[in-house]
Short mmCIF file of C-alpha atoms and ligand atoms in Angstrom, two decimals:
data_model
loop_
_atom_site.label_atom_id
_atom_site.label_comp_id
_atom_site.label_asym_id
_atom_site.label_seq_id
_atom_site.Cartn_x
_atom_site.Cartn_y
_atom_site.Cartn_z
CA UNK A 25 132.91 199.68 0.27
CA UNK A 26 135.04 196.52 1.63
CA UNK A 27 137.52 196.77 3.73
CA UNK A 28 141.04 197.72 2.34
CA UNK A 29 144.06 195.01 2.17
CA UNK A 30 145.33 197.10 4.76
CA UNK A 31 142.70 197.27 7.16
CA UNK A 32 141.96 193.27 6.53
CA UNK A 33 145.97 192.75 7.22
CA UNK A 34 145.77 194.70 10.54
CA UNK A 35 142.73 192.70 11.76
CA UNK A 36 144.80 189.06 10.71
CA UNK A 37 147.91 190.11 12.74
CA UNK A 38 145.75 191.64 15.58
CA UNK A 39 143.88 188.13 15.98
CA UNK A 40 147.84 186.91 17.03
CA UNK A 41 148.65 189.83 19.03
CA UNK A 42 150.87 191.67 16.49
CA UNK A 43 151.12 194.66 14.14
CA UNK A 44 151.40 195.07 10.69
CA UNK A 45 155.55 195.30 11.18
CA UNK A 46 155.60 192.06 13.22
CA UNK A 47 154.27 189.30 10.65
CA UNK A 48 154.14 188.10 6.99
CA UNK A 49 150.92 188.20 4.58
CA UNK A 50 149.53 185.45 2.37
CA UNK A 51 146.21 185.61 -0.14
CA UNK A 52 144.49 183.14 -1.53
CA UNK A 53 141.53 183.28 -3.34
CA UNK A 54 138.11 180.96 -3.64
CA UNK A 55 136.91 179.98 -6.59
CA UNK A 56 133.99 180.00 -9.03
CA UNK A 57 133.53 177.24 -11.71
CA UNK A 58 131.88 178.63 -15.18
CA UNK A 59 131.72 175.00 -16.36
CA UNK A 60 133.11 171.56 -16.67
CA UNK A 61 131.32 170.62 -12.94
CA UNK A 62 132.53 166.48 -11.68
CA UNK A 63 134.87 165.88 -14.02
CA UNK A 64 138.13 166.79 -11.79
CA UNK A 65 138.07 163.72 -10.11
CA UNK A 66 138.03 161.77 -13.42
CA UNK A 67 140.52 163.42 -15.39
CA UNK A 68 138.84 166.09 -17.00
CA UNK A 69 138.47 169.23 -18.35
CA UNK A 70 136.94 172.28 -15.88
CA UNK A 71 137.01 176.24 -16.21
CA UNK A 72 137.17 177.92 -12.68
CA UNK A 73 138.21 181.30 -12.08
CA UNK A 74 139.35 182.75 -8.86
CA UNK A 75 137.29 185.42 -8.06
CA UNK A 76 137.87 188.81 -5.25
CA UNK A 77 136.87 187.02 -2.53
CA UNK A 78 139.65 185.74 -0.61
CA UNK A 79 141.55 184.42 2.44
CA UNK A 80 144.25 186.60 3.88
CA UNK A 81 146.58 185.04 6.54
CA UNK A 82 149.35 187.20 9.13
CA UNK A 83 151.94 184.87 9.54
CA UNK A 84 154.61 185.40 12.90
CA UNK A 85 157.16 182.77 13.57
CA UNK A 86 157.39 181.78 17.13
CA UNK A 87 160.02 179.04 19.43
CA UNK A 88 158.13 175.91 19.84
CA UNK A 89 156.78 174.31 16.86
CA UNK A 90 152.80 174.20 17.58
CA UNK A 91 150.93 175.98 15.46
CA UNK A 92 148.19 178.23 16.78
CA UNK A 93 145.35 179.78 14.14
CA UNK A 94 142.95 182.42 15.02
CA UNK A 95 140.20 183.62 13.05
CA UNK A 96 138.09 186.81 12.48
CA UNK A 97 135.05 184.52 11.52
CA UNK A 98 135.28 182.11 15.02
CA UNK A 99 135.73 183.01 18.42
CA UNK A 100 138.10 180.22 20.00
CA UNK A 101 141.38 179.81 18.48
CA UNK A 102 143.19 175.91 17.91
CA UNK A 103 146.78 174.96 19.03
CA UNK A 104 147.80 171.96 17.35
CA UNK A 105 151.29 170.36 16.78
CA UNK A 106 151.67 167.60 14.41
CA UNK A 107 151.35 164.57 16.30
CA UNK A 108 147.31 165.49 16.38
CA UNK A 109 145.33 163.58 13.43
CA UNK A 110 143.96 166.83 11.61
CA UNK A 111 140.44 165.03 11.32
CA UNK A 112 139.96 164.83 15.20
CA UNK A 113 141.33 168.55 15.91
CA UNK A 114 138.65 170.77 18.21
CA UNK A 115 137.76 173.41 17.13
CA UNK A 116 136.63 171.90 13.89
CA UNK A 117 137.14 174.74 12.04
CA UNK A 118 140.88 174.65 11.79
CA UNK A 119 141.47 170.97 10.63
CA UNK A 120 142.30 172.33 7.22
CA UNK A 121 144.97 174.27 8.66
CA UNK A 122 146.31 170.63 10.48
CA UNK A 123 145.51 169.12 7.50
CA UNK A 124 147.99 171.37 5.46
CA UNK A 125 150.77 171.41 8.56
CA UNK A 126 151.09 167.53 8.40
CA UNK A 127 151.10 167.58 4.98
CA UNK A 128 154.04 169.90 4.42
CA UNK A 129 155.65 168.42 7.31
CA UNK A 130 155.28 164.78 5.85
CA UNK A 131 156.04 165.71 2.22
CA UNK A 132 158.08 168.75 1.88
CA UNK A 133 159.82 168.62 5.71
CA UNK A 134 158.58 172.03 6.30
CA UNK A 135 157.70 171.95 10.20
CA UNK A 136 157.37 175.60 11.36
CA UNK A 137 156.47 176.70 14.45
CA UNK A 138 154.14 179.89 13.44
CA UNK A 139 150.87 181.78 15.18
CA UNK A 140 148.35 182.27 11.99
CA UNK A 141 145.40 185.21 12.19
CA UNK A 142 142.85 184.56 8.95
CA UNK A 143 140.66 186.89 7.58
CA UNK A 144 138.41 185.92 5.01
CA UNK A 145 136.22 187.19 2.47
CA UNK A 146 135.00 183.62 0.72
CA UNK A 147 131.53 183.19 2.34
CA UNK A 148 131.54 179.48 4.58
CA UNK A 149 130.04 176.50 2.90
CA UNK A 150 128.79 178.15 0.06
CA UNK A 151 130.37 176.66 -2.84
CA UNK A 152 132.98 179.07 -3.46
CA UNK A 153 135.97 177.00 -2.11
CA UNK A 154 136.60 178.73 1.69
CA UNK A 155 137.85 175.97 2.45
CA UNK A 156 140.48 175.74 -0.75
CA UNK A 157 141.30 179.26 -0.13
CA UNK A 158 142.10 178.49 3.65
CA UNK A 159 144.28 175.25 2.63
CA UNK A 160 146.09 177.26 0.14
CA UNK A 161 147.26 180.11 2.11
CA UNK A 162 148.32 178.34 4.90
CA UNK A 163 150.40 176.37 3.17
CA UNK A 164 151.95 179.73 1.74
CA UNK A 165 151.89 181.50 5.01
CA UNK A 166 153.63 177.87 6.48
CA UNK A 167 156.01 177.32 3.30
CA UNK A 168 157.05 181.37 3.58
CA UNK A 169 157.61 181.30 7.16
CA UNK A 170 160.20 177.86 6.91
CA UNK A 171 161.82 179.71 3.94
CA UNK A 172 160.48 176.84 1.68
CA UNK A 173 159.72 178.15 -2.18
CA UNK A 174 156.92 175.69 -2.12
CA UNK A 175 153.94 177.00 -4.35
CA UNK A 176 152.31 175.96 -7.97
CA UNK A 177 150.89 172.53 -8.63
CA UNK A 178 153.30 171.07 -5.24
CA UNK A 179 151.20 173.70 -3.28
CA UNK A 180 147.62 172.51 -5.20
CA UNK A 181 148.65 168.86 -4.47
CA UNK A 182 149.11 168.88 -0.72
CA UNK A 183 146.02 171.47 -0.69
CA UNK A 184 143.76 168.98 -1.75
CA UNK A 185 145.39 165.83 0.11
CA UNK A 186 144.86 168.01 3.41
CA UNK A 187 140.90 168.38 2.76
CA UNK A 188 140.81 164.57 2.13
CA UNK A 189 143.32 164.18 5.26
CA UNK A 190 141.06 166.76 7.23
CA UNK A 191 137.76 166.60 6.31
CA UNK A 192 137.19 163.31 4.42
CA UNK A 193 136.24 164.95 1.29
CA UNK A 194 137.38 163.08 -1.42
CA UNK A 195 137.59 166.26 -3.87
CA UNK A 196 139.37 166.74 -7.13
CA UNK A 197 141.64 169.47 -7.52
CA UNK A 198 140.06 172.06 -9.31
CA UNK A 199 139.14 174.15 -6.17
CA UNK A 200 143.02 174.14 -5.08
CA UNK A 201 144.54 174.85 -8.90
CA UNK A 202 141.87 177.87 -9.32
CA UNK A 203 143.41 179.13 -5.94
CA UNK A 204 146.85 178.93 -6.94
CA UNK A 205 146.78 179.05 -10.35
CA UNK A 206 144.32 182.26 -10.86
CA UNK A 207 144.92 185.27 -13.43
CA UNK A 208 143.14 188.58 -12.97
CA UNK A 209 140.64 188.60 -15.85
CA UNK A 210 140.83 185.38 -17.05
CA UNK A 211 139.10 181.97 -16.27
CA UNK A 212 141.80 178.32 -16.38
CA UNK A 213 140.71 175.62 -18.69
CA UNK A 214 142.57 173.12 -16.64
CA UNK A 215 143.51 169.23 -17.90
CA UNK A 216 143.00 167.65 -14.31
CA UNK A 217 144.60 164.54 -16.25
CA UNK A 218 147.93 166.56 -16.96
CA UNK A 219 147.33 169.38 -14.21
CA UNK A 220 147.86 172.20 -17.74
CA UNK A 221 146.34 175.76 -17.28
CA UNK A 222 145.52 177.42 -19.98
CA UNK A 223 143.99 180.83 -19.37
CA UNK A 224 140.86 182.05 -21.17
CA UNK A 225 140.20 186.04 -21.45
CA UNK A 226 137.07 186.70 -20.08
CA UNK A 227 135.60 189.32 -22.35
CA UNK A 228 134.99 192.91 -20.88
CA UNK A 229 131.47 192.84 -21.37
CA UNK A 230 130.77 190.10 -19.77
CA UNK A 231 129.83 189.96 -16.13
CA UNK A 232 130.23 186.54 -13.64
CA UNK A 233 126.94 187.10 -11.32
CA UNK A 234 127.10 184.34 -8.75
CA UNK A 235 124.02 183.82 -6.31
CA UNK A 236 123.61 181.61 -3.23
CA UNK A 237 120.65 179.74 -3.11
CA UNK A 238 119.98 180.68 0.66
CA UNK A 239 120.26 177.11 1.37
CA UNK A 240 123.52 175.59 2.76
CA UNK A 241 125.02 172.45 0.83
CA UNK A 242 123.32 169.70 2.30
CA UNK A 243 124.97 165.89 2.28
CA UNK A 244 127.86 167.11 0.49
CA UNK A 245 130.33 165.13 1.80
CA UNK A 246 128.20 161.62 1.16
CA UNK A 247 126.79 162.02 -1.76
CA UNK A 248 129.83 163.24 -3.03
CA UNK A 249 131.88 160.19 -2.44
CA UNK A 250 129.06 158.42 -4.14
CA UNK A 251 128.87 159.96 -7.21
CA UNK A 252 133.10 159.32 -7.31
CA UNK A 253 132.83 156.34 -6.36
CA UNK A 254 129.79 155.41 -9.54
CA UNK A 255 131.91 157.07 -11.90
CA UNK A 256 134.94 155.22 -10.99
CA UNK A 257 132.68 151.80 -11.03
CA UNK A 258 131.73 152.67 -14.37
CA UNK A 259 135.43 153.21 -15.43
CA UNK A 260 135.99 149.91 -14.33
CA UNK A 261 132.94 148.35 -16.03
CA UNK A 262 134.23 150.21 -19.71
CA UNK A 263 138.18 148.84 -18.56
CA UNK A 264 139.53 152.20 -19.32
CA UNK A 265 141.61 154.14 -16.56
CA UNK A 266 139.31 157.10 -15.80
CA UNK A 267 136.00 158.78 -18.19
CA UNK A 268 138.46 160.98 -19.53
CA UNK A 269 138.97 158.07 -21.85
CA UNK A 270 135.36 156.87 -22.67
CA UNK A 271 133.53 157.40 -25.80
CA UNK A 272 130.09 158.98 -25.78
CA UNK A 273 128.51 155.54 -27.57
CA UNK A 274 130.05 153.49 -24.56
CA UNK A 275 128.54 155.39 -21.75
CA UNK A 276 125.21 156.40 -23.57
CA UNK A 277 123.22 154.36 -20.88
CA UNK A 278 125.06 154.98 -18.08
CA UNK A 279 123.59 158.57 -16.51
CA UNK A 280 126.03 158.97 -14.11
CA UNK A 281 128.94 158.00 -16.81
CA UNK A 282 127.10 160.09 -19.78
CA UNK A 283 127.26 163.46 -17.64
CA UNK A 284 131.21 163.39 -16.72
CA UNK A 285 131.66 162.30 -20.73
CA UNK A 286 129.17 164.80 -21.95
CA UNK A 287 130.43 167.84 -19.71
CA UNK A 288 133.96 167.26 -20.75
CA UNK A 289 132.93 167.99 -24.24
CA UNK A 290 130.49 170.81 -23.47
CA UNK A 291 133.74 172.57 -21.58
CA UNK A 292 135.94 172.57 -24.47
CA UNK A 293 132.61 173.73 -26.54
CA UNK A 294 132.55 176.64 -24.05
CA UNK A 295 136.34 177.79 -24.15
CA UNK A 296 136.37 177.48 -28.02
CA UNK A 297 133.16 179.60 -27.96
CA UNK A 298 134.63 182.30 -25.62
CA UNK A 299 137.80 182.26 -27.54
CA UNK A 300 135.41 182.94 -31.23
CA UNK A 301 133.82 185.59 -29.24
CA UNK A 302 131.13 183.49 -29.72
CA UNK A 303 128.89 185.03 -26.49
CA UNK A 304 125.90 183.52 -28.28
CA UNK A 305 126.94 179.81 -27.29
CA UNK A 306 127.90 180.30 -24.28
CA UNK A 307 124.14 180.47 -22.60
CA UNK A 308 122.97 177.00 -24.55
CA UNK A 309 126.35 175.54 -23.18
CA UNK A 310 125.38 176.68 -19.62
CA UNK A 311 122.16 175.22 -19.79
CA UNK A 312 123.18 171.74 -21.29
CA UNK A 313 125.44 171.86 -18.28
CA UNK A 314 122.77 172.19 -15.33
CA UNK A 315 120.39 169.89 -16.92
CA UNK A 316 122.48 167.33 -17.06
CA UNK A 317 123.87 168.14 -13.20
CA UNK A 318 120.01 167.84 -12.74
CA UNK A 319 119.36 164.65 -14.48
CA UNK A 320 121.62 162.50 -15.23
CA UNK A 321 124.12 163.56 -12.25
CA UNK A 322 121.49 164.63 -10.00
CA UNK A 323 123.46 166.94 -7.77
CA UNK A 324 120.75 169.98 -8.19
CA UNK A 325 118.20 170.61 -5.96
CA UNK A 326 114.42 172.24 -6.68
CA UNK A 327 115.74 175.91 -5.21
CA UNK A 328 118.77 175.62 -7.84
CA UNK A 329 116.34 175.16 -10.64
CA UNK A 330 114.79 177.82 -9.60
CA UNK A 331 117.51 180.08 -9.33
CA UNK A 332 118.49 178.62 -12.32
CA UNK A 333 115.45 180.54 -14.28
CA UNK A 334 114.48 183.12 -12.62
CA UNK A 335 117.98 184.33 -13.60
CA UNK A 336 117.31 183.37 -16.98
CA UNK A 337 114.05 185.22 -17.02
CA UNK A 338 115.85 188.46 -15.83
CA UNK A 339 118.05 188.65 -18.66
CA UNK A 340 121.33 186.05 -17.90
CA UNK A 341 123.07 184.84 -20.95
CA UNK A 342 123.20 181.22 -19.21
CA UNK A 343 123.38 180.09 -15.93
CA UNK A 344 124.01 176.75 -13.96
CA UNK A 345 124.44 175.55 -10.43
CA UNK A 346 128.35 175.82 -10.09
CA UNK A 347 130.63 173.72 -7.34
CA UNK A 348 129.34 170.02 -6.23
CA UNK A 349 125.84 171.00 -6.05
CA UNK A 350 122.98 170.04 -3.33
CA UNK A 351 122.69 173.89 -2.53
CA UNK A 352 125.00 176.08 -2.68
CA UNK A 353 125.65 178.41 -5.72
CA UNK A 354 124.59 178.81 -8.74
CA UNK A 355 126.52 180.90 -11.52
CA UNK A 356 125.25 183.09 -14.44
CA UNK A 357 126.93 184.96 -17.68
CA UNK A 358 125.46 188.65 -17.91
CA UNK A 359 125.93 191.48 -20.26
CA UNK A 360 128.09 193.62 -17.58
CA UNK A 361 126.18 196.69 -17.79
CA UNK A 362 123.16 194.70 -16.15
CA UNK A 363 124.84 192.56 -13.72
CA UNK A 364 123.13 194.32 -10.81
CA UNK A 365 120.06 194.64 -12.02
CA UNK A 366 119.89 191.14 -13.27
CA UNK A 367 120.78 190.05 -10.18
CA UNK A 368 118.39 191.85 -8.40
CA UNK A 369 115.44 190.85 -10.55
CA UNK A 370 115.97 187.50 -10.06
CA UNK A 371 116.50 187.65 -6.78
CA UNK A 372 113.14 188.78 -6.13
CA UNK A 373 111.45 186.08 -8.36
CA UNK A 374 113.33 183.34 -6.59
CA UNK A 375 112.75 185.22 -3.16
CA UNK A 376 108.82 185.11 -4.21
CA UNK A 377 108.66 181.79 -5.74
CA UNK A 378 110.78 179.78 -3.14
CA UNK A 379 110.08 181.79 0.22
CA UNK A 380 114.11 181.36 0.41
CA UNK A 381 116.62 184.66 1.21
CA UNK A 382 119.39 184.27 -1.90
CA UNK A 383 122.78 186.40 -2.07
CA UNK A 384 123.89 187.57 -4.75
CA UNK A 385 127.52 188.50 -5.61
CA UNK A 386 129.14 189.82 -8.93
CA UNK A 387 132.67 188.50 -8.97
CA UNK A 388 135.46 189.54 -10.69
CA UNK A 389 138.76 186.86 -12.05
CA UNK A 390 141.26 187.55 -9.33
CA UNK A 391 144.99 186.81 -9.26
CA UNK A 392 145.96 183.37 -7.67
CA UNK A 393 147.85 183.06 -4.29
CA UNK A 394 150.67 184.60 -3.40
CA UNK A 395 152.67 186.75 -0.73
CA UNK A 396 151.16 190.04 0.22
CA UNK A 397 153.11 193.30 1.77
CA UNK A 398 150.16 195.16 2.96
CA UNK A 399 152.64 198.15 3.99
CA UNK A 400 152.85 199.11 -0.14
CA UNK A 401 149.65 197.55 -1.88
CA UNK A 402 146.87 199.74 -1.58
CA UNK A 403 144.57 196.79 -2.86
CA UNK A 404 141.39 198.86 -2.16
CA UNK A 405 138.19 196.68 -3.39
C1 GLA B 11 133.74 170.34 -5.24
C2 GLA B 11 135.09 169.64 -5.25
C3 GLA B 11 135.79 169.80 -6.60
C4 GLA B 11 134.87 169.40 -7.75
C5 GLA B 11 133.50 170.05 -7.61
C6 GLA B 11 132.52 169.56 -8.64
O1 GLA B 11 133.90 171.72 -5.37
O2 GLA B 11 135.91 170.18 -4.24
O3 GLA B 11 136.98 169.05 -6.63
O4 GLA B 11 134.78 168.01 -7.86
O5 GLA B 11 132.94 169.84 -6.32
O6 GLA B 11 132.90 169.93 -9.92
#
């Protein structure tokens, strides 16, 4: 069984030398993206949920105004204060965190001199948003511990300027608005052109089965900022202000321009299907989705496709590669009384076909961020 809340909360405030009593708690969950994959970043439409996988931070306020993080996945901890450029911080790990302090300092004057102890659940790299999840609860744990109210789209916003600030990855801000944003049970249709949430009921039946590859994402960061920077070229080319605005004639010979058009339409598809109770679309939808990642995108690699089927062949109702591809996860629909064993099947046809080690996870919609008292939630999972 994982670890309670509780036990996860002691470990986060004994990484800063404190008890349970001493600090405050944060959560914030990663993410997993059903469908509606590179369209953030031109205005479109996506459908993440957050998922039970997530980043808890212990929070203690202390005299100076550094910052010091410590983590139960690293052994060195980082002291930064905010005259450091986040992107040049050692160790590397914790540049999000700088990221997110000079942020908050520089846009919402909240400078806070706090010791930070992270435990996290989201696996590293892997597609799920650990990074998202670790942006958007230290800004909570930060924003809580300067008595700032800061949270909700403000809190997505300078989430996802401190991974470009930090990292260099120009990402939309899907990963940040699943983390804040989140409902138990339900996946966000989310407008990245208006920044609306809508929540969609995920049916009871249905099971999210998400499975790593085995291979870590691979030229994410590069290939990324190509593919923006060819859809925004072709945005130019068609004079309209992102592809959120382009007609499906006007980008018919344009790959890269046809996939962000064509996935926009195949999300709202999707969420009108799930909202029919139309299960019987969903899987075609799903498909349409990773062939065109595969094609016309070409973010997939040949272990995705493989995944791809083999979870297919072992009974999925669809299944795609989910976050910005090149490794990474992929994502599959199942009937929810054969989540595990679907997932196990096709584990063992990818593991024989590919010679790689995948990991399989069922996830459940989660709750977004938001302040934790470890002392009264039992939050056993
Ligand atoms: C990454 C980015 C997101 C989004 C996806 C692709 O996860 O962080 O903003 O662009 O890739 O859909």
């Amino acid at each position: 069984m994982p670890p309670s809340l509780r036990s996860r909360a002691q470990t986060a405030a004994s990484l800063i030398d404190a008890s349970l009593d001493d600090c405050g708690f944060v959560r914030a969950p990663g993410r997993v993206n059903l469908i509606g994959e590179h369209t953030d970043y031109q205005d479109g439409f996506c459908l993440p949920m957050a998922i039970d996988l997530d980043v808890i931070v212990a929070w203690r306020t202390h005299p100076d105004d550094d910052v010091v993080v410590a983590s139960s996945a690293h052994t060195d901890r980082a002291t930064f204060d905010r005259s450091v450029p986040p992107s040049t911080l050692e160790p590397a790990w914790a540049r999000p965190a700088a990221g997110m302090a000079a942020e908050l300092a520089d846009d919402h004057d909240i400078r806070v001199g706090v010791a930070l102890g992270v435990d996290s659940t989201v696996p590293i790299g892997a597609g799920l948003s650990s990074s998202a999840a670790f942006e958007v609860a230290v800004g909570l744990a930060l924003a809580t511990a300067a008595g700032s109210a800061l949270t909700g789209d403000a809190l997505a916003l300078a989430a996802q300027r401190a991974e470009h600030r930090s990292t260099g990855m120009p990402c939309g801000v899907m990963d940040q608005m699943a983390s804040v944003h989140g409902q138990a049970g339900h996946a966000l249709l989310l407008d990245c052109r208006t920044l609306g949430v809508a929540p969609v009921r995920i049916p009871d039946d249905l099971a999210v089965v998400v499975v790593h590859c085995g291979i870590p994402r691979t030229l994410v960061g590069t290939e990324y900022a190509e593919r923006r920077a060819g859809v925004e070229a072709a945005a130019a080319r068609l004079g309209v202000p992102t592809l959120r605005d382009a007609q499906p004639e006007a980008v018919a010979n344009d790959p890269l321009a046809r996939h962000v058009v064509s996935e926009n339409r195949r999300t709202l598809m999707f969420v009108a299907a799930l909202r029919r109770g139309r299960v019987d679309e969903l899987g075609p939808l799903m498909l349409a989705s990773h062939a065109s990642l595969r094609d016309d995108y070409e973010v997939s690699t040949p272990a995705l496709d493989v995944l791809v089927d083999s979870l297919m062949e072992a009974g999925a109702i669809g299944a795609r590669l989910t976050g910005a591809g090149f490794g990474g996860c992929v994502v599959a629909l199942t009937p929810a009384s054969r989540a595990e064993q679907i997932a196990d099947v096709a584990c063992d046809h990818y593991r024989s076909r590919t010679n790689q080690v995948p990991t399989p996870f069922v996830v459940a919609a989660a709750d977004g961020a938001r302040r934790l008292d470890p002392t009264i939630e039992s939050g056993d999972r």
